[in-house]
Amino acid sequence: MDLPEIKSNSASKSSPNLNFIGRTEKRKGPDIFVDLIWWIPRDKYHTASIIGPHSYNYNGSQSSEDYLEEMIANRQKDLRMCPSMPHSDLIKLFNSKSITFVPSRYDTLNLVALESLFSGCPTIIGNGAGVCRFLEDNFPKIPFIKIDIHNIYDSLPEIINLLNNYCLLYTSDAADERSSV
């Protein structure tokens, strides 16, 4: 694997989209995403979406969608629930003005995080994912935000800082500078 080539078409001044991508089972952390979005000022992002298939309890009587929609309603946030996307659409999403969240409580690796990062998309990863150690050991120059799943709120200042500086960091001029690292 090589360092990512930055392919940003984010020259506009609009705020980025925030996307949770993955199955909506609890270990993948969609509830962590909803909780973090609740604390992020609304003017810092354009849209927030949960993208991925729903999971069901042991007898199929309740889906993760029910639980997440209740969380979203209780927080009065305009967070969208979207079905899974074809791989080609995910690549377009990673190359758009967006930030990927994969706040996993547990994951052996997490290929979504790797695809997002290697597409040049800012990525926020739960420290329960094996990809954190993989990146730290093999690609220490690739920046990502790590969420401590035992104290998710510690990551908020870093996430908000990323949002505050997104236009500066991910315009074509800045992308040229980063790709030379």
PDB file of C-alpha atoms in Angstrom, residues 11-173:
ATOM      1  CA  ALA A  11     -12.776  23.797  -3.174  1.00  0.00           C
ATOM      2  CA  SER A  12     -16.161  25.212  -2.162  1.00  0.00           C
ATOM      3  CA  LYS A  13     -16.565  26.989   1.146  1.00  0.00           C
ATOM      4  CA  SER A  14     -19.470  24.754   2.261  1.00  0.00           C
ATOM      5  CA  SER A  15     -19.104  22.507   5.275  1.00  0.00           C
ATOM      6  CA  PRO A  16     -18.308  18.799   4.833  1.00  0.00           C
ATOM      7  CA  ASN A  17     -20.754  15.925   5.155  1.00  0.00           C
ATOM      8  CA  LEU A  18     -20.281  13.562   8.097  1.00  0.00           C
ATOM      9  CA  ASN A  19     -20.844   9.880   7.324  1.00  0.00           C
ATOM     10  CA  PHE A  20     -20.975   6.780   9.465  1.00  0.00           C
ATOM     11  CA  ILE A  21     -20.365   3.887   7.064  1.00  0.00           C
ATOM     12  CA  GLY A  22     -20.910   0.266   8.045  1.00  0.00           C
ATOM     13  CA  ARG A  23     -23.345  -2.194   9.515  1.00  0.00           C
ATOM     14  CA  THR A  24     -25.479  -0.608  12.192  1.00  0.00           C
ATOM     15  CA  GLU A  25     -24.860  -3.262  14.830  1.00  0.00           C
ATOM     16  CA  LYS A  26     -23.722  -1.943  18.208  1.00  0.00           C
ATOM     17  CA  ARG A  27     -20.090  -3.088  17.958  1.00  0.00           C
ATOM     18  CA  LYS A  28     -19.625  -0.888  14.870  1.00  0.00           C
ATOM     19  CA  GLY A  29     -20.620   2.175  16.936  1.00  0.00           C
ATOM     20  CA  PRO A  30     -23.450   3.921  15.073  1.00  0.00           C
ATOM     21  CA  ASP A  31     -24.786   5.042  18.465  1.00  0.00           C
ATOM     22  CA  ILE A  32     -21.385   6.620  19.186  1.00  0.00           C
ATOM     23  CA  PHE A  33     -21.710   8.518  15.894  1.00  0.00           C
ATOM     24  CA  VAL A  34     -25.209   9.757  16.834  1.00  0.00           C
ATOM     25  CA  ASP A  35     -23.958  10.842  20.243  1.00  0.00           C
ATOM     26  CA  LEU A  36     -20.943  12.695  18.815  1.00  0.00           C
ATOM     27  CA  ILE A  37     -23.101  14.448  16.205  1.00  0.00           C
ATOM     28  CA  TRP A  38     -25.328  15.688  19.026  1.00  0.00           C
ATOM     29  CA  TRP A  39     -22.330  17.536  20.521  1.00  0.00           C
ATOM     30  CA  ILE A  40     -20.967  18.958  17.252  1.00  0.00           C
ATOM     31  CA  PRO A  41     -22.322  22.451  16.481  1.00  0.00           C
ATOM     32  CA  ARG A  42     -24.779  22.241  13.565  1.00  0.00           C
ATOM     33  CA  ASP A  43     -23.027  24.990  11.584  1.00  0.00           C
ATOM     34  CA  LYS A  44     -19.831  22.877  11.386  1.00  0.00           C
ATOM     35  CA  TYR A  45     -21.216  20.299   8.904  1.00  0.00           C
ATOM     36  CA  HIS A  46     -23.588  20.144   5.948  1.00  0.00           C
ATOM     37  CA  THR A  47     -25.312  16.778   6.509  1.00  0.00           C
ATOM     38  CA  ALA A  48     -24.835  13.784   8.784  1.00  0.00           C
ATOM     39  CA  SER A  49     -25.734  10.291   7.570  1.00  0.00           C
ATOM     40  CA  ILE A  50     -25.648   6.710   8.736  1.00  0.00           C
ATOM     41  CA  ILE A  51     -24.960   4.588   5.672  1.00  0.00           C
ATOM     42  CA  GLY A  52     -25.259   0.818   5.892  1.00  0.00           C
ATOM     43  CA  PRO A  53     -27.458  -2.203   6.499  1.00  0.00           C
ATOM     44  CA  HIS A  54     -29.444  -2.722   9.673  1.00  0.00           C
ATOM     45  CA  SER A  55     -28.963  -5.622  12.057  1.00  0.00           C
ATOM     46  CA  TYR A  56     -31.650  -7.419  14.068  1.00  0.00           C
ATOM     47  CA  ASN A  57     -31.918  -8.824  17.565  1.00  0.00           C
ATOM     48  CA  TYR A  58     -31.801 -12.588  18.216  1.00  0.00           C
ATOM     49  CA  ASN A  59     -35.446 -13.204  17.243  1.00  0.00           C
ATOM     50  CA  GLY A  60     -35.713 -10.583  14.480  1.00  0.00           C
ATOM     51  CA  SER A  61     -38.293  -8.500  16.343  1.00  0.00           C
ATOM     52  CA  GLN A  62     -36.301  -5.266  16.560  1.00  0.00           C
ATOM     53  CA  SER A  63     -33.758  -3.745  14.209  1.00  0.00           C
ATOM     54  CA  SER A  64     -30.882  -1.423  14.908  1.00  0.00           C
ATOM     55  CA  GLU A  65     -32.779   1.104  12.787  1.00  0.00           C
ATOM     56  CA  ASP A  66     -35.527   1.312  15.445  1.00  0.00           C
ATOM     57  CA  TYR A  67     -32.999   1.982  18.193  1.00  0.00           C
ATOM     58  CA  LEU A  68     -31.028   4.539  16.169  1.00  0.00           C
ATOM     59  CA  GLU A  69     -34.144   6.401  15.006  1.00  0.00           C
ATOM     60  CA  GLU A  70     -35.241   6.692  18.636  1.00  0.00           C
ATOM     61  CA  MET A  71     -31.797   8.066  19.588  1.00  0.00           C
ATOM     62  CA  ILE A  72     -31.940  10.572  16.731  1.00  0.00           C
ATOM     63  CA  ALA A  73     -35.473  11.693  17.653  1.00  0.00           C
ATOM     64  CA  ASN A  74     -34.506  12.158  21.319  1.00  0.00           C
ATOM     65  CA  ARG A  75     -31.587  14.351  20.295  1.00  0.00           C
ATOM     66  CA  GLN A  76     -33.669  16.318  17.776  1.00  0.00           C
ATOM     67  CA  LYS A  77     -30.994  16.031  15.111  1.00  0.00           C
ATOM     68  CA  ASP A  78     -31.554  15.931  11.361  1.00  0.00           C
ATOM     69  CA  LEU A  79     -29.415  12.854  10.843  1.00  0.00           C
ATOM     70  CA  ARG A  80     -30.266  10.711   7.817  1.00  0.00           C
ATOM     71  CA  MET A  81     -30.442   6.912   7.659  1.00  0.00           C
ATOM     72  CA  CYS A  82     -29.366   5.564   4.250  1.00  0.00           C
ATOM     73  CA  PRO A  83     -29.104   2.018   2.866  1.00  0.00           C
ATOM     74  CA  SER A  84     -25.815   0.420   1.832  1.00  0.00           C
ATOM     75  CA  MET A  85     -24.099   1.870  -1.227  1.00  0.00           C
ATOM     76  CA  PRO A  86     -22.338   0.129  -4.091  1.00  0.00           C
ATOM     77  CA  HIS A  87     -18.544   0.285  -3.823  1.00  0.00           C
ATOM     78  CA  SER A  88     -18.315   2.751  -6.726  1.00  0.00           C
ATOM     79  CA  ASP A  89     -20.623   5.181  -4.863  1.00  0.00           C
ATOM     80  CA  LEU A  90     -18.553   4.823  -1.684  1.00  0.00           C
ATOM     81  CA  ILE A  91     -15.420   5.774  -3.610  1.00  0.00           C
ATOM     82  CA  LYS A  92     -17.225   8.881  -4.915  1.00  0.00           C
ATOM     83  CA  LEU A  93     -18.308   9.672  -1.361  1.00  0.00           C
ATOM     84  CA  PHE A  94     -14.730   9.333  -0.069  1.00  0.00           C
ATOM     85  CA  ASN A  95     -13.602  11.722  -2.800  1.00  0.00           C
ATOM     86  CA  SER A  96     -16.279  14.287  -1.984  1.00  0.00           C
ATOM     87  CA  LYS A  97     -16.207  16.914   0.723  1.00  0.00           C
ATOM     88  CA  SER A  98     -16.817  14.551   3.607  1.00  0.00           C
ATOM     89  CA  ILE A  99     -15.465  12.946   6.750  1.00  0.00           C
ATOM     90  CA  THR A 100     -15.862   9.225   7.428  1.00  0.00           C
ATOM     91  CA  PHE A 101     -16.684   7.968  10.927  1.00  0.00           C
ATOM     92  CA  VAL A 102     -16.050   4.323  11.849  1.00  0.00           C
ATOM     93  CA  PRO A 103     -16.258   4.439  15.666  1.00  0.00           C
ATOM     94  CA  SER A 104     -15.958   0.680  16.183  1.00  0.00           C
ATOM     95  CA  ARG A 105     -16.033  -0.794  19.658  1.00  0.00           C
ATOM     96  CA  TYR A 106     -14.522  -3.961  18.208  1.00  0.00           C
ATOM     97  CA  ASP A 107     -13.291  -4.813  14.727  1.00  0.00           C
ATOM     98  CA  THR A 108     -10.554  -7.155  13.627  1.00  0.00           C
ATOM     99  CA  LEU A 109      -9.422  -4.585  11.034  1.00  0.00           C
ATOM    100  CA  ASN A 110     -11.988  -2.275   9.326  1.00  0.00           C
ATOM    101  CA  LEU A 111     -11.685  -2.089   5.574  1.00  0.00           C
ATOM    102  CA  VAL A 112     -14.008   0.934   5.316  1.00  0.00           C
ATOM    103  CA  ALA A 113     -11.501   2.955   7.344  1.00  0.00           C
ATOM    104  CA  LEU A 114      -8.641   1.872   5.079  1.00  0.00           C
ATOM    105  CA  GLU A 115     -10.577   2.629   1.892  1.00  0.00           C
ATOM    106  CA  SER A 116     -11.580   6.034   3.212  1.00  0.00           C
ATOM    107  CA  LEU A 117      -8.055   6.961   4.305  1.00  0.00           C
ATOM    108  CA  PHE A 118      -6.407   5.651   1.154  1.00  0.00           C
ATOM    109  CA  SER A 119      -8.895   7.672  -0.887  1.00  0.00           C
ATOM    110  CA  GLY A 120      -7.640  10.778   0.922  1.00  0.00           C
ATOM    111  CA  CYS A 121     -10.775  11.249   3.030  1.00  0.00           C
ATOM    112  CA  PRO A 122     -10.397  12.408   6.651  1.00  0.00           C
ATOM    113  CA  THR A 123     -11.376   9.461   8.835  1.00  0.00           C
ATOM    114  CA  ILE A 124     -12.328   9.115  12.482  1.00  0.00           C
ATOM    115  CA  ILE A 125     -11.840   5.618  13.916  1.00  0.00           C
ATOM    116  CA  GLY A 126     -12.810   3.947  17.183  1.00  0.00           C
ATOM    117  CA  ASN A 127      -9.831   2.493  19.021  1.00  0.00           C
ATOM    118  CA  GLY A 128     -11.621  -0.870  19.155  1.00  0.00           C
ATOM    119  CA  ALA A 129     -10.718  -1.387  15.492  1.00  0.00           C
ATOM    120  CA  GLY A 130      -7.534  -3.265  14.638  1.00  0.00           C
ATOM    121  CA  VAL A 131      -6.909  -0.802  11.816  1.00  0.00           C
ATOM    122  CA  CYS A 132      -5.688   1.761  14.384  1.00  0.00           C
ATOM    123  CA  ARG A 133      -2.709  -0.374  15.321  1.00  0.00           C
ATOM    124  CA  PHE A 134      -2.161  -1.407  11.700  1.00  0.00           C
ATOM    125  CA  LEU A 135      -1.951   2.254  10.665  1.00  0.00           C
ATOM    126  CA  GLU A 136       0.236   3.284  13.599  1.00  0.00           C
ATOM    127  CA  ASP A 137       2.665   0.404  12.918  1.00  0.00           C
ATOM    128  CA  ASN A 138       2.756   0.563   9.121  1.00  0.00           C
ATOM    129  CA  PHE A 139       1.667   4.070   8.079  1.00  0.00           C
ATOM    130  CA  PRO A 140       2.476   6.443  10.937  1.00  0.00           C
ATOM    131  CA  LYS A 141       2.362   9.491   8.631  1.00  0.00           C
ATOM    132  CA  ILE A 142      -1.277   8.972   7.667  1.00  0.00           C
ATOM    133  CA  PRO A 143      -3.335  11.201   9.954  1.00  0.00           C
ATOM    134  CA  PHE A 144      -6.592  10.042  11.456  1.00  0.00           C
ATOM    135  CA  ILE A 145      -8.536  10.824  14.601  1.00  0.00           C
ATOM    136  CA  LYS A 146      -8.766   7.991  17.108  1.00  0.00           C
ATOM    137  CA  ILE A 147     -11.827   7.838  19.368  1.00  0.00           C
ATOM    138  CA  ASP A 148     -11.310   6.303  22.792  1.00  0.00           C
ATOM    139  CA  ILE A 149     -14.473   4.198  22.958  1.00  0.00           C
ATOM    140  CA  HIS A 150     -14.423   4.412  26.760  1.00  0.00           C
ATOM    141  CA  ASN A 151     -14.455   8.228  26.651  1.00  0.00           C
ATOM    142  CA  ILE A 152     -15.748   9.349  23.273  1.00  0.00           C
ATOM    143  CA  TYR A 153     -16.057  12.976  24.350  1.00  0.00           C
ATOM    144  CA  ASP A 154     -12.275  13.373  24.569  1.00  0.00           C
ATOM    145  CA  SER A 155     -12.199  13.293  20.758  1.00  0.00           C
ATOM    146  CA  LEU A 156     -14.658  16.181  20.326  1.00  0.00           C
ATOM    147  CA  PRO A 157     -12.079  19.018  20.423  1.00  0.00           C
ATOM    148  CA  GLU A 158      -9.999  17.279  17.738  1.00  0.00           C
ATOM    149  CA  ILE A 159     -13.086  16.580  15.592  1.00  0.00           C
ATOM    150  CA  ILE A 160     -14.305  20.179  15.904  1.00  0.00           C
ATOM    151  CA  ASN A 161     -10.797  21.433  15.090  1.00  0.00           C
ATOM    152  CA  LEU A 162     -10.851  19.285  11.935  1.00  0.00           C
ATOM    153  CA  LEU A 163     -14.230  20.763  10.998  1.00  0.00           C
ATOM    154  CA  ASN A 164     -13.041  24.319  11.713  1.00  0.00           C
ATOM    155  CA  ASN A 165     -10.041  23.836   9.436  1.00  0.00           C
ATOM    156  CA  TYR A 166     -11.524  21.512   6.809  1.00  0.00           C
ATOM    157  CA  CYS A 167     -11.618  24.094   4.019  1.00  0.00           C
ATOM    158  CA  LEU A 168      -8.008  25.048   4.710  1.00  0.00           C
ATOM    159  CA  LEU A 169      -6.827  21.443   4.921  1.00  0.00           C
ATOM    160  CA  TYR A 170      -8.708  19.935   2.005  1.00  0.00           C
ATOM    161  CA  THR A 171      -8.581  22.472  -0.792  1.00  0.00           C
ATOM    162  CA  SER A 172      -6.528  21.595  -3.856  1.00  0.00           C
ATOM    163  CA  ASP A 173      -3.530  23.725  -2.771  1.00  0.00           C
TER     164      ASP A 173
END
